[in-house]
PDB file of C-alpha atoms in Angstrom:
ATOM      1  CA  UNK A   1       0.000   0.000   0.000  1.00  0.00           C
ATOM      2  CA  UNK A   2       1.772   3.291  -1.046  1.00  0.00           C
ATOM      3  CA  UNK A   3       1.238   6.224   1.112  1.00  0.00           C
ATOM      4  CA  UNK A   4      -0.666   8.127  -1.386  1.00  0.00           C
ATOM      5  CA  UNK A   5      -3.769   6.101  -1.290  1.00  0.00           C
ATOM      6  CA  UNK A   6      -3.296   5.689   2.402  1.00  0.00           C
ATOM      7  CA  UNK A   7      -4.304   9.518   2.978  1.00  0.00           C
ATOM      8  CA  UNK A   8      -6.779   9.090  -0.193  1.00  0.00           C
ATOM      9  CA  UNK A   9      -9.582   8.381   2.070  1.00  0.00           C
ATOM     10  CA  UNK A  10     -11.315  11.218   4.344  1.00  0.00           C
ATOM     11  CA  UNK A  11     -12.099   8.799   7.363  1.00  0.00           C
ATOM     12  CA  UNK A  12      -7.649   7.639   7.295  1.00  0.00           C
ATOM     13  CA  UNK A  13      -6.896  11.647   7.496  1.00  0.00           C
ATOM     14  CA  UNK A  14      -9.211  11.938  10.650  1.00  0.00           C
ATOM     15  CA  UNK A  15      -7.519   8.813  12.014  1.00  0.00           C
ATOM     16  CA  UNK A  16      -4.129  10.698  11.484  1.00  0.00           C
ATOM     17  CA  UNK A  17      -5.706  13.630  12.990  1.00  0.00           C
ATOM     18  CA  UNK A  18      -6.485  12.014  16.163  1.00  0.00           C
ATOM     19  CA  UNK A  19      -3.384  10.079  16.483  1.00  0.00           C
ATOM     20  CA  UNK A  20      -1.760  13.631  16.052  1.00  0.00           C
ATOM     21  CA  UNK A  21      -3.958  14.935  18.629  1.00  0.00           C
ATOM     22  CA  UNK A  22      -2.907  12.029  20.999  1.00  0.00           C
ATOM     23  CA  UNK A  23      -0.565   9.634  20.439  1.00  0.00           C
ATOM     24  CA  UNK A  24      -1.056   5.107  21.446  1.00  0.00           C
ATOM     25  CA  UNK A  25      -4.899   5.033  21.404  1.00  0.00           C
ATOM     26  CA  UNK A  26      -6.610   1.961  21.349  1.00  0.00           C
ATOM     27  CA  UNK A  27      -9.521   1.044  19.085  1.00  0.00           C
ATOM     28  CA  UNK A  28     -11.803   1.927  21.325  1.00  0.00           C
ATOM     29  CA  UNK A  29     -10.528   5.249  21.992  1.00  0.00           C
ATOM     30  CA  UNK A  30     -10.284   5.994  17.809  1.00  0.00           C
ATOM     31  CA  UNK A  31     -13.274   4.707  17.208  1.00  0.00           C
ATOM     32  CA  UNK A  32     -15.148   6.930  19.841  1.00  0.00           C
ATOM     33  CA  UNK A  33     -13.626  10.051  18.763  1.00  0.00           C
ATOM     34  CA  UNK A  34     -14.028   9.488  14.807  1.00  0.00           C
ATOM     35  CA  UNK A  35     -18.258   8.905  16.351  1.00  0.00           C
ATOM     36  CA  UNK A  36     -18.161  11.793  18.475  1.00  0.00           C
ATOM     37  CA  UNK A  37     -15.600  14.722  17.257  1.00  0.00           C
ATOM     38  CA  UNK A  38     -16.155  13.820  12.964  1.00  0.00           C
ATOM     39  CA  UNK A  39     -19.787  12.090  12.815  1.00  0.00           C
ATOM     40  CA  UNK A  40     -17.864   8.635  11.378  1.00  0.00           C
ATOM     41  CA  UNK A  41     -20.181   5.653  12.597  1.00  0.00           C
ATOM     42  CA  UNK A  42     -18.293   2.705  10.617  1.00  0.00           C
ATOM     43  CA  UNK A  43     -17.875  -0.289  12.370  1.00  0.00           C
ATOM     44  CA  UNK A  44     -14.618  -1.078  14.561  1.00  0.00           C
ATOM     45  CA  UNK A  45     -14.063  -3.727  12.283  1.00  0.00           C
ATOM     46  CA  UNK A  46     -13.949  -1.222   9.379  1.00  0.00           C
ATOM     47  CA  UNK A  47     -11.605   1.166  11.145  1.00  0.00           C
ATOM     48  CA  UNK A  48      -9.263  -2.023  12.290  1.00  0.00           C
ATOM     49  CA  UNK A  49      -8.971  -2.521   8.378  1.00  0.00           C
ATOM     50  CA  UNK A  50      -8.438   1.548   7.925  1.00  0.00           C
ATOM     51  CA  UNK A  51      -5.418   0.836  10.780  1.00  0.00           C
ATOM     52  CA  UNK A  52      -4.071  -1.816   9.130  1.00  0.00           C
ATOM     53  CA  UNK A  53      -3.937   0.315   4.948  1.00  0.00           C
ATOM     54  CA  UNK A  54      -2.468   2.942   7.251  1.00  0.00           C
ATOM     55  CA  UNK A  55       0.054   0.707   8.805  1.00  0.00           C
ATOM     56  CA  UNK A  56       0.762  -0.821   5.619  1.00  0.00           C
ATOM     57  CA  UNK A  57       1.726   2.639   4.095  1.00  0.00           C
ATOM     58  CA  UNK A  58       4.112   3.040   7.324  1.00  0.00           C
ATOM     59  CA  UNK A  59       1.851   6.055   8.563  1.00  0.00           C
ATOM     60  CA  UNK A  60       1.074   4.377  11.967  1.00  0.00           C
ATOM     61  CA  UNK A  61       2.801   1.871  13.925  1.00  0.00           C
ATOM     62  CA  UNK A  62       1.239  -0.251  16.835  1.00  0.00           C
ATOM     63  CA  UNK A  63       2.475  -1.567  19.831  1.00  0.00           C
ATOM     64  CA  UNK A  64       1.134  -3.741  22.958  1.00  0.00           C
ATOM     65  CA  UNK A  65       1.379  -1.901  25.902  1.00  0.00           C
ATOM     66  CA  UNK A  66       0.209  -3.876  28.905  1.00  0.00           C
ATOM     67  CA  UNK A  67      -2.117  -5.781  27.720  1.00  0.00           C
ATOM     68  CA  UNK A  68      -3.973  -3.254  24.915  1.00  0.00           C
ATOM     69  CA  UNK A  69      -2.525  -2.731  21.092  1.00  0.00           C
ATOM     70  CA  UNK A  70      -2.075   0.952  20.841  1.00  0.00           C
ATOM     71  CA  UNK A  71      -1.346   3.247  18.028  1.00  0.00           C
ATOM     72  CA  UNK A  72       1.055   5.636  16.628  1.00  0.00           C
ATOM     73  CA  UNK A  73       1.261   8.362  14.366  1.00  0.00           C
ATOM     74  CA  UNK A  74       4.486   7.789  12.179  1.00  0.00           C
ATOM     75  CA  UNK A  75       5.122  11.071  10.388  1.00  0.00           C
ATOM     76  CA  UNK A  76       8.224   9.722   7.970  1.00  0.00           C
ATOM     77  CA  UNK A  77       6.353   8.697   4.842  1.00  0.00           C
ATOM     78  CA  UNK A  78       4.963  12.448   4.503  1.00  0.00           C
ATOM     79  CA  UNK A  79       8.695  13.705   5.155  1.00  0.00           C
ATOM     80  CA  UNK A  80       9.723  12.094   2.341  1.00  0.00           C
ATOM     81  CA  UNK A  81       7.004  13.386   0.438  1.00  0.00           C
ATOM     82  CA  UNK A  82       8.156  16.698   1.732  1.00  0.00           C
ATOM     83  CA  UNK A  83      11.870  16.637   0.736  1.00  0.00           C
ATOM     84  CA  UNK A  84      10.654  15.101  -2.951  1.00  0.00           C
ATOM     85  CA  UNK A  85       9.181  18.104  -3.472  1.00  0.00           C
ATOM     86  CA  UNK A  86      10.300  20.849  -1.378  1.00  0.00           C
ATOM     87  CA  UNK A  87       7.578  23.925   0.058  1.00  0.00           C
ATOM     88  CA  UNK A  88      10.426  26.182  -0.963  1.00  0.00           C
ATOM     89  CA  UNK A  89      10.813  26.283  -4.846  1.00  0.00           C
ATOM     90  CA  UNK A  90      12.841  28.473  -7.426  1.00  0.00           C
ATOM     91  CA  UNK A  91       9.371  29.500  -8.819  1.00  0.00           C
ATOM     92  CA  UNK A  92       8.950  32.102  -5.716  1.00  0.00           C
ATOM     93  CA  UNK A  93      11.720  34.164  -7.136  1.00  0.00           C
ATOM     94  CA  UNK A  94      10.544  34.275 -10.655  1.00  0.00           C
TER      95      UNK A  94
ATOM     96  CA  UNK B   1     -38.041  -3.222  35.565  1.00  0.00           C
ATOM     97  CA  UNK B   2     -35.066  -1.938  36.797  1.00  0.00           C
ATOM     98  CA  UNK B   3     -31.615  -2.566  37.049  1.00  0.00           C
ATOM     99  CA  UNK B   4     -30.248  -3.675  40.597  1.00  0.00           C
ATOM    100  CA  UNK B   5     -26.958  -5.695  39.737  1.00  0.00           C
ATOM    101  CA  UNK B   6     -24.254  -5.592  37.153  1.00  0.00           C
ATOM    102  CA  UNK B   7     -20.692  -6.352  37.622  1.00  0.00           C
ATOM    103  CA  UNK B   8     -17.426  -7.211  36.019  1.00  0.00           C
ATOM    104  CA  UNK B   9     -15.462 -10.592  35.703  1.00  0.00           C
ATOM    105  CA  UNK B  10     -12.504 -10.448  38.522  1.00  0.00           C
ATOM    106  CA  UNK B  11      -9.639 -12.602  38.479  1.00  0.00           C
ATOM    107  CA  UNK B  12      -9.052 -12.861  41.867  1.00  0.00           C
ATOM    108  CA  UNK B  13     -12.132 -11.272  44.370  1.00  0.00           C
ATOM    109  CA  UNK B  14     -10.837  -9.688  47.457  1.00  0.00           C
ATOM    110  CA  UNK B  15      -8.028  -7.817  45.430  1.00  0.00           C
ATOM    111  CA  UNK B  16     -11.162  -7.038  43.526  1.00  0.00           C
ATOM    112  CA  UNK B  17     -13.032  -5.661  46.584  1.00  0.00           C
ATOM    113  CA  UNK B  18     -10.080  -3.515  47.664  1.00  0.00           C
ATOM    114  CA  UNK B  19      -9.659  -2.288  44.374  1.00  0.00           C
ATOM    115  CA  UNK B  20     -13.225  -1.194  43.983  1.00  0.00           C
ATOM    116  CA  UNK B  21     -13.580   0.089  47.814  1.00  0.00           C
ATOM    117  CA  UNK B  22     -10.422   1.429  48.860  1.00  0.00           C
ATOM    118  CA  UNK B  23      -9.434   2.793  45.493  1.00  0.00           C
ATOM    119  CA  UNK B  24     -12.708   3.718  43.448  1.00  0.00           C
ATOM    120  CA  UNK B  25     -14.204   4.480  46.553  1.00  0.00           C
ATOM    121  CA  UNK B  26     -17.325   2.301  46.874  1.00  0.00           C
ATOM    122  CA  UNK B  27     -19.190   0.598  49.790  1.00  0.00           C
ATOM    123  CA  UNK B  28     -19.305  -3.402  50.341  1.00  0.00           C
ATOM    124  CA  UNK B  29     -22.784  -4.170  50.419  1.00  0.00           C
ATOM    125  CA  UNK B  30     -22.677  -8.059  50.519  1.00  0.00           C
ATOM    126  CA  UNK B  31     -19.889 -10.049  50.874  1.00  0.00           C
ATOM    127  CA  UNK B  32     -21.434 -13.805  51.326  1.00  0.00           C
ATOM    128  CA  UNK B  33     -18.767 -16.948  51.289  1.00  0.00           C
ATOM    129  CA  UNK B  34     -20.048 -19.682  48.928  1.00  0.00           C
ATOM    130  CA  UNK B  35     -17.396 -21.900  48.717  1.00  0.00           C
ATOM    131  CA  UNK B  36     -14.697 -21.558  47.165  1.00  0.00           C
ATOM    132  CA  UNK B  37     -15.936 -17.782  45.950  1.00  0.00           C
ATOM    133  CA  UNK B  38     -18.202 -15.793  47.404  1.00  0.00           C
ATOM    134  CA  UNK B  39     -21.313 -13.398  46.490  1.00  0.00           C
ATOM    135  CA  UNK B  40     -19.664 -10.574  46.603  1.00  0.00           C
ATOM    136  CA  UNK B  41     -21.247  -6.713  45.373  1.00  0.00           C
ATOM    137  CA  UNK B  42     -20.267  -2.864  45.945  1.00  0.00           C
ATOM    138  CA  UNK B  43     -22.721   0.057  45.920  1.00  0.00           C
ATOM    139  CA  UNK B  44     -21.515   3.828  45.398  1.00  0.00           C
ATOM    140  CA  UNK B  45     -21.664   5.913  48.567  1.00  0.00           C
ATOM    141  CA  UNK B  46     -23.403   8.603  46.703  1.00  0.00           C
ATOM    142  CA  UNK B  47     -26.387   5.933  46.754  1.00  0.00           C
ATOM    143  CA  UNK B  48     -25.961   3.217  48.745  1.00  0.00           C
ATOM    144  CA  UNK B  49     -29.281   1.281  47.793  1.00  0.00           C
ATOM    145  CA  UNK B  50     -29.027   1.774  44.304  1.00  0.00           C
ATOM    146  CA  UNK B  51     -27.479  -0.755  41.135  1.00  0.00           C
ATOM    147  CA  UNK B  52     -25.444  -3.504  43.457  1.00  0.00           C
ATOM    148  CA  UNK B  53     -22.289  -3.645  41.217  1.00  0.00           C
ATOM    149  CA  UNK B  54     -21.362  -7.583  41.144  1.00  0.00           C
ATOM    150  CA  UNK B  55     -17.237  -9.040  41.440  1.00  0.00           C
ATOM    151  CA  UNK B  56     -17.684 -12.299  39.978  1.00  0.00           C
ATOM    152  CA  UNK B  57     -15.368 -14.826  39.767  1.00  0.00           C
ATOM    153  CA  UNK B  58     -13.652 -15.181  36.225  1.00  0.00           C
ATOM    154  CA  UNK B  59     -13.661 -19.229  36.583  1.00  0.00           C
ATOM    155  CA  UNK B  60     -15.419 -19.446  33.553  1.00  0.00           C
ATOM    156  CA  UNK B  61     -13.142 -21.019  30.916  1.00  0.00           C
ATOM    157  CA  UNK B  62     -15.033 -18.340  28.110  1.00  0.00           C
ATOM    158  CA  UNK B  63     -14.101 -15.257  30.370  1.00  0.00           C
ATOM    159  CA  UNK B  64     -10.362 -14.984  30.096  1.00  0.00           C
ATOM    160  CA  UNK B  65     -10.396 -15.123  26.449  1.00  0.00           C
ATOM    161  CA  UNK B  66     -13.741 -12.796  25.996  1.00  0.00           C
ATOM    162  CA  UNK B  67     -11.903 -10.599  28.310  1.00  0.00           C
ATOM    163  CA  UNK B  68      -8.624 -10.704  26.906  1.00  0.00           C
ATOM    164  CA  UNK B  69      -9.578  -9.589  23.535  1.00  0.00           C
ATOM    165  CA  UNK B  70     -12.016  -6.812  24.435  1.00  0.00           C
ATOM    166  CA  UNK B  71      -8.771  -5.541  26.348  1.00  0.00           C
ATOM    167  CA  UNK B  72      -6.683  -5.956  24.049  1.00  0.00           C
ATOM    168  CA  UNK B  73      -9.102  -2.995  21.920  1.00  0.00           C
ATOM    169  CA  UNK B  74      -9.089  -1.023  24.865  1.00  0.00           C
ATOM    170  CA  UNK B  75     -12.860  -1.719  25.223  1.00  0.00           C
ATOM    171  CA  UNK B  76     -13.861  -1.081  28.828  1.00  0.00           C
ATOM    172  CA  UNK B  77     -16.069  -3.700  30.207  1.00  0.00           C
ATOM    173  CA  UNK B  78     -18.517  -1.149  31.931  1.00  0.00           C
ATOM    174  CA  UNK B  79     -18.617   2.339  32.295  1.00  0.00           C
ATOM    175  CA  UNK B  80     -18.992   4.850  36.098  1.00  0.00           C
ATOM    176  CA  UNK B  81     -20.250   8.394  35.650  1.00  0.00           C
ATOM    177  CA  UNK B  82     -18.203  10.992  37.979  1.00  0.00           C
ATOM    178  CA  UNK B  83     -18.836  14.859  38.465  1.00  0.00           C
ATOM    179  CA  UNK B  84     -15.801  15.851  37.466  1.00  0.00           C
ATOM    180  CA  UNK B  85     -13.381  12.968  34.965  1.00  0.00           C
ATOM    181  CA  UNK B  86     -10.221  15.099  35.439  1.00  0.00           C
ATOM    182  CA  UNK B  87     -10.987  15.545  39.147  1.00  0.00           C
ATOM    183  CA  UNK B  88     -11.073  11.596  39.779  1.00  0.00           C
ATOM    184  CA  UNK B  89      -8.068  11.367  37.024  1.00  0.00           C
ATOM    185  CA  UNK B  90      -5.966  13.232  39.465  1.00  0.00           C
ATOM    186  CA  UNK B  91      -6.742  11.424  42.286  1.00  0.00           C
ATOM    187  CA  UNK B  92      -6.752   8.000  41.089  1.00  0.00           C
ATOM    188  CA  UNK B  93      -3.327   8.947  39.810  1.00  0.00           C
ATOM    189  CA  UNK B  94      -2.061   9.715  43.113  1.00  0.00           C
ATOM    190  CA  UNK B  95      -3.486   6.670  43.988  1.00  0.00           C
ATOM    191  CA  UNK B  96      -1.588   4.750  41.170  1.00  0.00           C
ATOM    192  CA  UNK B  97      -4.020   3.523  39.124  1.00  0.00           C
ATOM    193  CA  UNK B  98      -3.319   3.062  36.010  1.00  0.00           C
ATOM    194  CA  UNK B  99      -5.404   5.477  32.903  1.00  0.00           C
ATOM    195  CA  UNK B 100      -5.052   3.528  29.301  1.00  0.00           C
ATOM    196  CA  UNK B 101      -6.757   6.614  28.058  1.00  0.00           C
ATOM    197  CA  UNK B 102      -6.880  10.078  29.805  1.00  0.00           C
ATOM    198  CA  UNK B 103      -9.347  12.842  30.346  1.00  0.00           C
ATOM    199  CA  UNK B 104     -10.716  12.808  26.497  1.00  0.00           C
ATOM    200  CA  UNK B 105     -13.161  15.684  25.679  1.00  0.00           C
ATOM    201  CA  UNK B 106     -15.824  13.694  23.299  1.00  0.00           C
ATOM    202  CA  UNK B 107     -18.110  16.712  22.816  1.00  0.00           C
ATOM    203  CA  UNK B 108     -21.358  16.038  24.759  1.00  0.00           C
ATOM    204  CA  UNK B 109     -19.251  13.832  27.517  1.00  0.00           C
ATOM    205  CA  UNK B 110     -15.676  13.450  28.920  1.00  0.00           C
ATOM    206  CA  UNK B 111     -14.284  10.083  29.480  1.00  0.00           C
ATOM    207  CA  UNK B 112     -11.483   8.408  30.580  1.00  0.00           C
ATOM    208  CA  UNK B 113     -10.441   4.982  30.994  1.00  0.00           C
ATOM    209  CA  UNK B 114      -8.355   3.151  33.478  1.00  0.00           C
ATOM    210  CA  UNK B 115      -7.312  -0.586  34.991  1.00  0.00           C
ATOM    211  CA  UNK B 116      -8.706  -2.131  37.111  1.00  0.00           C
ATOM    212  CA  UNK B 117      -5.898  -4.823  38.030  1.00  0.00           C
ATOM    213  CA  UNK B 118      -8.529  -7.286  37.832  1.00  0.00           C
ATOM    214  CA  UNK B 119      -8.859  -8.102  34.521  1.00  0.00           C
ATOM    215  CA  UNK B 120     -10.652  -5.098  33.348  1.00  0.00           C
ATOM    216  CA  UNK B 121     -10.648  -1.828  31.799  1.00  0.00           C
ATOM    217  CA  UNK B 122     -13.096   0.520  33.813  1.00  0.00           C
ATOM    218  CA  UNK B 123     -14.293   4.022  31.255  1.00  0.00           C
ATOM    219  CA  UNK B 124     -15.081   6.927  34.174  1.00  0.00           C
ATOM    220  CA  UNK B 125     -17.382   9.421  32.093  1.00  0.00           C
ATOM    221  CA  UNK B 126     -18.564  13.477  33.002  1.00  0.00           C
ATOM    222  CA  UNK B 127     -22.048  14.301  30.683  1.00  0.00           C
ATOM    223  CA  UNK B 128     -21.231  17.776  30.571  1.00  0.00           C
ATOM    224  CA  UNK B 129     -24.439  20.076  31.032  1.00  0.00           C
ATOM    225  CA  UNK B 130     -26.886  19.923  28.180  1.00  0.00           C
ATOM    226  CA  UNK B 131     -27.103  23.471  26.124  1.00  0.00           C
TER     227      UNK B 131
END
């Protein structure tokens, strides 16, 4: 799974944005605030296969802590992206 | 109808009852040996002859692994409603429990949720006042 279909779908960007918000959630925790804070209803078993496209693409990694899989935000796929084509461009000058 | 008992799964029942008096904060309200377990159920101070809130064995061969994986999605197994979630964050805290999520502002409610050494995940949850 490249990393440009990975942030192709509007409910993956408001996983990222929570997982920005607050890094190793659970399921659970995603899940509630993609109902509550961004109206998505799909089923935990739809947003477990969201994690795992995201995962995939190297945007999240998960760990067990205790005895819960948690969830990071992994930022270096979208730094890449950055540095292939730098914000700062020779077409500012011209 | 009403509701007058629920409970949780415990893996062991007087660290349970500790757990849920001494550290949550609610009041034994039978505690009845049968055996090798016993009958054992906790009512909140705040009203003492309301829901009975059940510690019951985990014995069951089906529990550990039902439990297990419900954990293991950081799905709490019931749910307490508190004044004030980052009030009772702080002092369960200081009281080292341990929070798998903290304070989370959902919108219409606040929750948190913590372990309860026991087998369980335990959400705390605020309904903040209705507009």
């Amino acid at each position: 799974m490249d990393v440009y279909r990975a942030i192709a779908d509007p409910t993956r960007r408001a996983i990222l944005d929570e997982l920005v918000d607050r890094s190793g959630q659970s399921l659970f925790e995603l899940c509630a605030r993609l109902t509550m804070k961004h109206g998505i209803n799909s089923s935990r078993q739809a947003i477990a296969q969201h994690l795992g496209v995201l995962e995939a693409a190297g945007l999240i990694r998960t760990r067990r802590v205790g005895r819960s899989k948690l969830h990071w935000y992994q930022g270096d796929p979208l730094k890449a992206i950055a540095e292939r084509w730098p914000i700062a461009t020779d077409e500012r000058d011209t | 109808m009403r509701i007058h008992l629920a409970g949780v799964f415990v893996d062991d029942q007087q660290k349970a009852l500790r757990f849920y008096t001494e550290t949550l904060g609610f009041q034994l309200k039978h505690n009845i040996p049968l055996g090798e377990f016993s009958w054992i159920t906790v009512v909140s101070p705040e009203d003492p002859e309301g829901t009975e809130f059940l510690l019951e064995p985990d014995n069951h061969p089906a529990v550990r692994p039902f439990v297990d994986a419900i954990v293991a999605d950081g799905i709490p197994s019931t749910s307490f409603a508190v004044d004030d979630v980052h009030a009772e964050y702080d002092r369960l805290v200081a009281a080292g429990v341990k929070f798998v999520q903290p304070p989370t502002d959902l919108g219409p409610v606040i929750t948190a949720v913590l372990d309860d050494t026991c087998g369980n995940l335990i959400q705390i949850q605020e309904q903040k006042p209705q507009p």
